[in-house]
Short mmCIF file of C-alpha atoms in Angstrom, two decimals:
data_model
loop_
_atom_site.label_atom_id
_atom_site.label_comp_id
_atom_site.label_asym_id
_atom_site.label_seq_id
_atom_site.Cartn_x
_atom_site.Cartn_y
_atom_site.Cartn_z
CA MET O 19 23.80 -5.96 -31.67
CA THR O 20 26.28 -4.37 -29.26
CA ILE O 21 28.57 -1.68 -30.66
CA TYR O 22 32.10 -1.41 -29.29
CA ILE O 23 34.65 1.20 -30.32
CA ASN O 24 38.42 0.85 -30.18
CA GLY O 25 39.16 3.65 -27.71
CA ARG O 26 42.95 3.72 -27.86
CA PHE O 27 42.75 7.12 -29.55
CA LEU O 28 41.49 8.65 -26.28
CA THR O 29 44.93 8.16 -24.73
CA GLN O 30 46.62 10.21 -27.47
CA PRO O 31 46.68 13.96 -28.23
CA MET O 32 43.86 15.13 -30.49
CA THR O 33 45.16 15.54 -34.02
CA GLY O 34 43.28 14.94 -37.28
CA VAL O 35 42.32 11.26 -37.06
CA GLU O 36 41.70 11.42 -33.31
CA ARG O 37 39.40 14.40 -33.81
CA TYR O 38 37.46 12.37 -36.39
CA ALA O 39 37.05 9.46 -33.97
CA TYR O 40 36.10 11.67 -31.04
CA ASN O 41 33.51 13.69 -32.93
CA ILE O 42 31.87 10.63 -34.48
CA CYS O 43 31.50 9.24 -30.94
CA LYS O 44 30.02 12.50 -29.68
CA ALA O 45 27.55 12.61 -32.58
CA MET O 46 26.46 9.04 -31.85
CA VAL O 47 25.75 10.10 -28.25
CA ARG O 48 23.64 13.02 -29.47
CA LEU O 49 21.72 10.62 -31.72
CA HIS O 50 21.12 8.30 -28.72
CA GLN O 51 23.04 5.40 -30.25
CA PRO O 52 24.41 3.19 -27.42
CA PHE O 53 28.03 2.04 -27.62
CA THR O 54 30.99 1.23 -25.39
CA LEU O 55 34.54 2.48 -25.81
CA VAL O 56 37.16 -0.12 -24.88
CA CYS O 57 40.34 1.71 -23.84
CA PRO O 58 43.76 0.78 -22.48
CA LYS O 59 44.28 1.46 -18.79
CA ALA O 60 46.44 4.49 -19.60
CA PRO O 61 45.00 7.89 -18.62
CA ILE O 62 42.55 9.59 -20.96
CA HIS O 63 44.29 12.54 -22.61
CA GLN O 64 43.26 15.98 -21.41
CA ASP O 65 42.11 16.98 -24.91
CA TYR O 66 38.90 14.96 -24.53
CA ASP O 67 35.70 15.52 -22.58
CA VAL O 68 34.53 11.97 -21.88
CA SER O 69 31.87 12.77 -19.30
CA ASP O 70 29.09 11.45 -21.53
CA LEU O 71 30.96 8.47 -22.96
CA ASN O 72 30.64 4.88 -21.73
CA ILE O 73 34.24 3.70 -21.26
CA VAL O 74 35.67 0.36 -20.19
CA HIS O 75 39.40 0.08 -19.46
CA TYR O 76 40.97 -3.24 -20.31
CA GLY O 77 44.29 -5.03 -20.49
CA ILE O 78 47.87 -3.87 -20.29
CA GLY O 79 49.92 -1.56 -22.46
CA ASN O 80 48.93 1.30 -24.72
CA SER O 81 50.63 0.57 -28.03
CA HIS O 82 49.93 -1.19 -31.30
CA PHE O 83 50.52 -4.37 -29.31
CA TRP O 84 47.48 -3.59 -27.13
CA GLU O 85 45.39 -2.95 -30.23
CA GLN O 86 46.48 -6.08 -32.08
CA CYS O 87 47.09 -8.63 -29.33
CA VAL O 88 45.39 -7.51 -26.08
CA LEU O 89 42.11 -6.00 -27.24
CA PRO O 90 40.89 -9.21 -28.98
CA PHE O 91 40.80 -11.04 -25.62
CA PHE O 92 38.09 -8.64 -24.45
CA PHE O 93 35.67 -10.16 -26.97
CA ILE O 94 36.17 -13.82 -26.10
CA GLY O 95 32.75 -15.30 -25.42
CA LYS O 96 30.86 -12.26 -26.71
CA LYS O 97 28.27 -12.65 -29.47
CA ASP O 98 26.35 -10.32 -31.77
CA TYR O 99 28.75 -7.40 -31.63
CA VAL O 100 30.79 -5.19 -33.92
CA VAL O 101 34.02 -3.31 -33.19
CA LEU O 102 34.56 0.08 -34.82
CA SER O 103 38.09 1.43 -35.34
CA PHE O 104 38.15 5.07 -36.43
CA THR O 105 41.92 5.62 -36.34
CA GLY O 106 44.85 3.53 -37.53
CA LEU O 107 44.23 -0.17 -37.84
CA GLY O 108 41.63 -2.51 -36.45
CA SER O 109 42.95 -5.70 -34.86
CA ILE O 110 43.44 -8.40 -37.48
CA LEU O 111 42.34 -10.98 -34.89
CA ILE O 112 38.85 -9.42 -34.60
CA ARG O 113 36.58 -10.48 -37.45
CA HIS O 114 33.47 -8.59 -36.37
CA LYS O 115 34.91 -5.16 -37.11
CA ILE O 116 34.53 -2.11 -39.29
CA MET O 117 37.76 -0.16 -39.75
CA THR O 118 38.64 3.26 -41.14
CA VAL O 119 41.32 3.96 -43.73
CA HIS O 120 41.76 7.73 -43.82
CA ASP O 121 44.26 7.70 -46.67
CA LEU O 122 47.10 5.69 -48.16
CA SER O 123 49.74 8.39 -48.24
CA PHE O 124 52.35 5.97 -46.89
CA LEU O 125 51.93 3.92 -50.08
CA LYS O 126 51.61 6.93 -52.35
CA ASN O 127 54.95 8.32 -51.23
CA PRO O 128 56.91 6.16 -48.75
CA SER O 129 59.67 8.78 -48.48
CA TRP O 130 57.34 10.97 -46.42
CA TYR O 131 57.44 8.50 -43.52
CA SER O 132 59.91 6.75 -41.26
CA ARG O 133 60.89 3.27 -42.39
CA ALA O 134 59.32 1.65 -39.30
CA TYR O 135 56.00 3.40 -39.88
CA TYR O 136 55.98 2.58 -43.59
CA TRP O 137 56.74 -1.12 -43.23
CA TYR O 138 54.32 -1.62 -40.32
CA TYR O 139 51.39 -0.11 -42.21
CA LYS O 140 52.38 -1.62 -45.54
CA PHE O 141 52.26 -5.09 -43.98
CA MET O 142 49.34 -4.65 -41.58
CA THR O 143 46.87 -2.56 -43.58
CA PRO O 144 45.95 -5.21 -46.19
CA LEU O 145 45.59 -7.82 -43.42
CA ALA O 146 43.30 -5.52 -41.43
CA VAL O 147 41.31 -4.67 -44.55
CA LYS O 148 40.86 -8.31 -45.53
CA THR O 149 39.64 -9.27 -42.06
CA SER O 150 37.12 -6.41 -41.79
CA GLN O 151 33.43 -6.67 -42.55
CA HIS O 152 33.45 -3.19 -44.02
CA ILE O 153 35.83 -0.28 -44.66
CA LEU O 154 35.14 3.36 -43.89
CA THR O 155 37.02 6.22 -45.50
CA VAL O 156 36.67 9.99 -45.49
CA SER O 157 36.34 11.01 -49.15
CA GLU O 158 35.52 9.66 -52.58
CA PHE O 159 39.13 10.39 -53.47
CA SER O 160 40.39 8.11 -50.69
CA LYS O 161 37.91 5.43 -51.70
CA SER O 162 39.31 5.43 -55.25
CA GLU O 163 42.87 5.19 -53.87
CA ILE O 164 41.95 2.23 -51.66
CA LEU O 165 40.43 0.40 -54.62
CA ASP O 166 43.53 1.13 -56.71
CA PHE O 167 45.96 -0.19 -54.09
CA TYR O 168 43.79 -3.08 -52.90
CA PRO O 169 41.99 -4.41 -56.01
CA PHE O 170 40.76 -7.47 -54.08
CA LEU O 171 38.19 -5.18 -52.44
CA LYS O 172 34.80 -4.68 -54.02
CA PRO O 173 33.52 -1.07 -54.13
CA GLU O 174 30.44 -1.97 -52.09
CA ARG O 175 32.69 -2.92 -49.16
CA ILE O 176 33.89 0.68 -48.81
CA SER O 177 31.73 3.60 -47.65
CA VAL O 178 32.53 7.29 -47.37
CA VAL O 179 31.82 8.79 -43.95
CA TYR O 180 32.93 12.39 -44.25
CA ASN O 181 34.84 14.48 -41.78
CA ALA O 182 33.13 17.56 -40.41
CA ILE O 183 33.86 20.32 -37.93
CA ASP O 184 32.44 21.53 -34.65
CA VAL O 185 30.55 24.67 -35.72
CA ASN O 186 30.10 25.62 -32.07
CA LEU O 187 33.86 25.94 -31.81
CA PHE O 188 34.85 27.08 -35.30
CA ARG O 189 32.72 30.17 -35.88
CA PRO O 190 32.99 33.90 -36.50
CA LEU O 191 33.91 35.76 -33.31
CA THR O 192 32.49 39.05 -32.14
CA SER O 193 34.68 42.14 -32.34
CA SER O 194 35.08 42.07 -28.55
CA ILE O 195 36.89 38.71 -28.81
CA SER O 196 38.64 39.08 -32.14
CA HIS O 197 40.42 42.23 -33.27
CA GLN O 198 42.29 43.55 -36.26
CA PRO O 199 45.97 42.52 -36.05
CA SER O 200 48.62 45.20 -36.17
CA SER O 201 49.67 43.91 -39.60
CA PRO O 202 47.84 41.54 -41.99
CA PHE O 203 48.84 37.89 -41.92
CA VAL O 204 48.27 34.81 -44.04
CA LEU O 205 47.60 31.68 -41.97
CA CYS O 206 48.60 28.06 -42.60
CA VAL O 207 47.60 25.24 -40.23
CA SER O 208 48.86 21.67 -40.44
CA SER O 209 51.23 19.11 -38.99
CA LEU O 210 54.79 19.85 -40.06
CA ASP O 211 55.58 17.01 -42.41
CA PRO O 212 56.84 16.77 -46.01
CA ARG O 213 53.52 16.16 -47.74
CA LYS O 214 52.14 19.40 -46.31
CA ASN O 215 54.52 21.24 -48.64
CA PHE O 216 55.77 23.92 -46.26
CA ALA O 217 59.10 24.28 -48.06
CA ARG O 218 57.42 25.57 -51.22
CA LEU O 219 55.04 27.77 -49.22
CA ILE O 220 57.97 29.35 -47.38
CA GLU O 221 59.86 29.83 -50.65
CA ALA O 222 56.78 31.47 -52.12
CA CYS O 223 56.26 33.78 -49.18
CA GLN O 224 59.82 35.08 -49.26
CA GLY O 225 58.39 37.35 -51.95
CA LEU O 226 55.24 38.25 -50.03
CA THR O 227 54.88 41.97 -49.31
CA GLY O 228 52.37 43.74 -47.11
CA ALA O 229 51.53 40.67 -45.01
CA LYS O 230 53.18 38.10 -42.75
CA LEU O 231 52.89 34.32 -42.90
CA TYR O 232 51.91 32.50 -39.69
CA ILE O 233 52.35 28.72 -39.63
CA VAL O 234 50.60 26.67 -36.94
CA GLY O 235 51.70 23.06 -36.54
CA LYS O 236 53.81 20.52 -34.74
CA TYR O 237 56.33 18.04 -36.08
CA ASN O 238 55.29 14.37 -35.82
CA ARG O 239 57.97 11.74 -35.30
CA VAL O 240 56.35 9.26 -37.74
CA PHE O 241 57.54 11.37 -40.66
CA SER O 242 60.90 10.73 -42.23
CA GLN O 243 62.38 14.20 -42.27
CA ASN O 244 62.26 17.01 -39.81
CA MET O 245 61.40 20.46 -41.10
CA ASP O 246 64.07 23.12 -41.34
CA LEU O 247 62.18 25.93 -39.64
CA ASP O 248 64.95 28.46 -40.08
CA THR O 249 64.18 31.27 -42.49
CA THR O 250 65.91 34.52 -43.29
CA SER O 251 62.59 36.33 -43.62
CA ASP O 252 61.40 38.33 -40.62
CA HIS O 253 57.77 38.11 -41.72
CA ILE O 254 57.41 34.30 -41.48
CA GLN O 255 56.53 33.06 -37.99
CA PHE O 256 56.16 29.48 -36.71
CA LEU O 257 53.68 29.37 -33.86
CA GLY O 258 53.90 25.66 -33.05
CA ARG O 259 50.82 23.90 -31.72
CA VAL O 260 48.15 26.21 -30.29
CA SER O 261 44.94 25.67 -28.34
CA ASP O 262 41.62 25.36 -30.17
CA GLU O 263 40.57 28.74 -28.80
CA GLU O 264 43.73 30.40 -30.08
CA LEU O 265 43.32 28.66 -33.44
CA VAL O 266 39.78 30.03 -33.82
CA ARG O 267 41.06 33.52 -33.05
CA LEU O 268 43.78 33.18 -35.70
CA TYR O 269 41.26 31.97 -38.30
CA ASN O 270 39.09 35.00 -37.52
CA GLU O 271 41.91 37.52 -37.72
CA ALA O 272 43.79 36.12 -40.75
CA ALA O 273 43.59 37.93 -44.08
CA CYS O 274 43.23 34.49 -45.67
CA PHE O 275 44.03 30.83 -45.06
CA VAL O 276 46.48 28.92 -47.28
CA PHE O 277 46.64 25.12 -47.51
CA PRO O 278 49.47 24.00 -49.86
CA SER O 279 49.28 20.25 -49.17
CA LEU O 280 50.44 17.77 -51.81
CA TYR O 281 48.21 14.95 -50.56
CA GLU O 282 45.22 14.60 -48.22
CA GLY O 283 42.57 12.05 -47.44
CA PHE O 284 40.23 14.92 -46.61
CA GLY O 285 41.88 17.97 -45.04
CA LEU O 286 39.97 19.57 -42.15
CA PRO O 287 41.70 22.98 -41.79
CA PRO O 288 40.11 24.53 -44.92
CA LEU O 289 36.64 23.75 -43.52
CA GLU O 290 37.63 25.12 -40.11
CA ALA O 291 38.78 28.34 -41.75
CA MET O 292 35.59 28.63 -43.82
CA ALA O 293 33.42 28.15 -40.73
CA CYS O 294 35.27 31.08 -39.12
CA GLY O 295 34.65 33.28 -42.16
CA CYS O 296 38.25 33.15 -43.38
CA PRO O 297 38.74 33.06 -47.18
CA VAL O 298 40.52 29.86 -48.26
CA LEU O 299 43.28 29.28 -50.85
CA VAL O 300 44.15 25.60 -51.43
CA SER O 301 46.16 23.20 -53.55
CA ASP O 302 44.51 22.18 -56.77
CA ILE O 303 44.37 18.47 -55.94
CA PRO O 304 41.32 16.20 -56.40
CA VAL O 305 40.36 15.83 -52.75
CA GLU O 306 40.35 19.59 -52.14
CA ARG O 307 38.10 20.09 -55.16
CA GLU O 308 35.79 17.50 -53.56
CA VAL O 309 35.84 19.13 -50.12
CA CYS O 310 36.00 22.84 -50.97
CA GLY O 311 34.05 23.01 -54.22
CA ASP O 312 33.71 26.57 -55.52
CA ALA O 313 34.26 28.09 -52.07
CA ALA O 314 38.06 28.35 -52.44
CA LEU O 315 40.73 29.69 -54.77
CA TYR O 316 43.13 27.06 -56.15
CA PHE O 317 46.83 27.01 -57.02
CA ASN O 318 49.41 24.52 -58.30
CA PRO O 319 51.19 23.39 -55.09
CA LEU O 320 54.34 22.40 -57.01
CA GLU O 321 55.09 25.96 -58.15
CA PRO O 322 56.10 28.49 -55.47
CA SER O 323 55.62 31.31 -57.96
CA GLU O 324 52.02 30.17 -58.51
CA ILE O 325 51.36 29.97 -54.76
CA LEU O 326 52.69 33.52 -54.35
CA ARG O 327 50.69 34.77 -57.36
CA VAL O 328 47.37 33.45 -55.98
CA ILE O 329 48.03 34.80 -52.47
CA THR O 330 49.09 38.21 -53.82
CA GLN O 331 46.14 38.35 -56.21
CA TYR O 332 43.69 37.55 -53.43
CA LEU O 333 45.18 40.16 -51.08
CA SER O 334 44.96 42.81 -53.77
CA ASP O 335 41.34 41.89 -54.58
CA ALA O 336 40.19 41.20 -51.01
CA ASP O 337 38.02 44.30 -50.77
CA VAL O 338 36.01 43.05 -53.75
CA ILE O 339 35.85 39.27 -53.27
CA LYS O 340 36.30 38.65 -49.54
CA GLU O 341 32.62 38.80 -48.58
CA LYS O 342 31.58 36.58 -51.50
CA MET O 343 34.20 34.00 -50.52
CA ARG O 344 33.08 34.15 -46.89
CA GLN O 345 29.48 33.42 -47.83
CA LYS O 346 30.45 30.57 -50.16
CA GLY O 347 32.58 29.16 -47.35
CA PHE O 348 29.69 29.24 -44.88
CA GLU O 349 27.46 27.46 -47.42
CA ASN O 350 30.08 24.83 -48.18
CA VAL O 351 30.55 23.95 -44.51
CA THR O 352 26.86 22.97 -44.25
CA ARG O 353 27.52 20.04 -46.61
CA PHE O 354 29.31 18.30 -43.75
CA SER O 355 28.16 17.54 -40.21
CA TRP O 356 29.09 14.94 -37.61
CA GLU O 357 25.41 14.03 -37.21
CA LYS O 358 25.10 13.30 -40.94
CA SER O 359 28.25 11.19 -40.80
CA ALA O 360 27.06 9.30 -37.70
CA GLU O 361 23.72 8.56 -39.39
CA VAL O 362 25.56 7.15 -42.42
CA LEU O 363 27.69 5.05 -40.08
CA MET O 364 24.69 3.60 -38.25
CA LYS O 365 23.11 2.59 -41.57
CA ILE O 366 26.37 0.86 -42.53
CA ILE O 367 26.42 -1.03 -39.22
CA GLU O 368 22.85 -2.21 -39.71
CA THR O 369 23.49 -3.24 -43.33
CA ASN O 370 26.60 -5.24 -42.38
CA ARG O 371 24.99 -6.96 -39.42
CA GLU O 372 25.68 -10.67 -39.55
#
């Protein structure tokens, strides 16, 4: 059977879901699994190294229209194949496909998204799910959400293929590369959208003493409300989007990493921080318990006073607990790898072969 992958993601900047797609592809290459990426004719984004990927450019356009209406023509006359879609939606006109649903946050809280985004995915997702041979998702939490929202699905039609991180990139740096900052800082990394809960984090950190708060992230137009990035505090800094190399340096130099999200399908930044040896403080929500286990400290993300209490408590106890948290973080990261996820995927493909 020939494996094709919807390669539209390669024309877009690398954010969370694109990183998932890209790294699964790279792991499949390392495992010597042949496949072909079918991409629009738009340029490949500079974020990706595609030198070892087999790419075919096809059709016109580079939008949802290409994915839904142009891509299916590529498969006319082809037999014994499967199409994998790792981001967004698979084409509802392609029956031989396995698609990925990362989360259903747009159904959980529609107010987080623009009306156009919400209605498009609300209408298209069940159609894409129904016309797929199998569904991938990134956590047991997301699997339970999918079954709750789409009860027509049987549990055996959904498989968890976890996210992971590139441990060659996200790692502890030597002292010659990383250095002690002039003043301690708490780091937060995420896209700037309502479900990431930055408003409460900022409110909490107005009372933070002895450390600054650095926020790394970029606003995404699919979300319904822009973030008010103005603050009266001189110790809260918004850094915008940074390079991977700069991000690794920040993880290494931060006093701790804070992730106050209200909802995630998985949540990669806590694992990235752990791999760099940065102690992690996260929202006490089910998916973070699944991903972080006992390697993190937890807080109620709805209470700014609780967020501040946990940050302050960690900073005051850091001399005692930092090394223990670092070691637990390193151990937790080993639970996830792109090779493990690619192996799970290949078993799913073989099982669902028609």
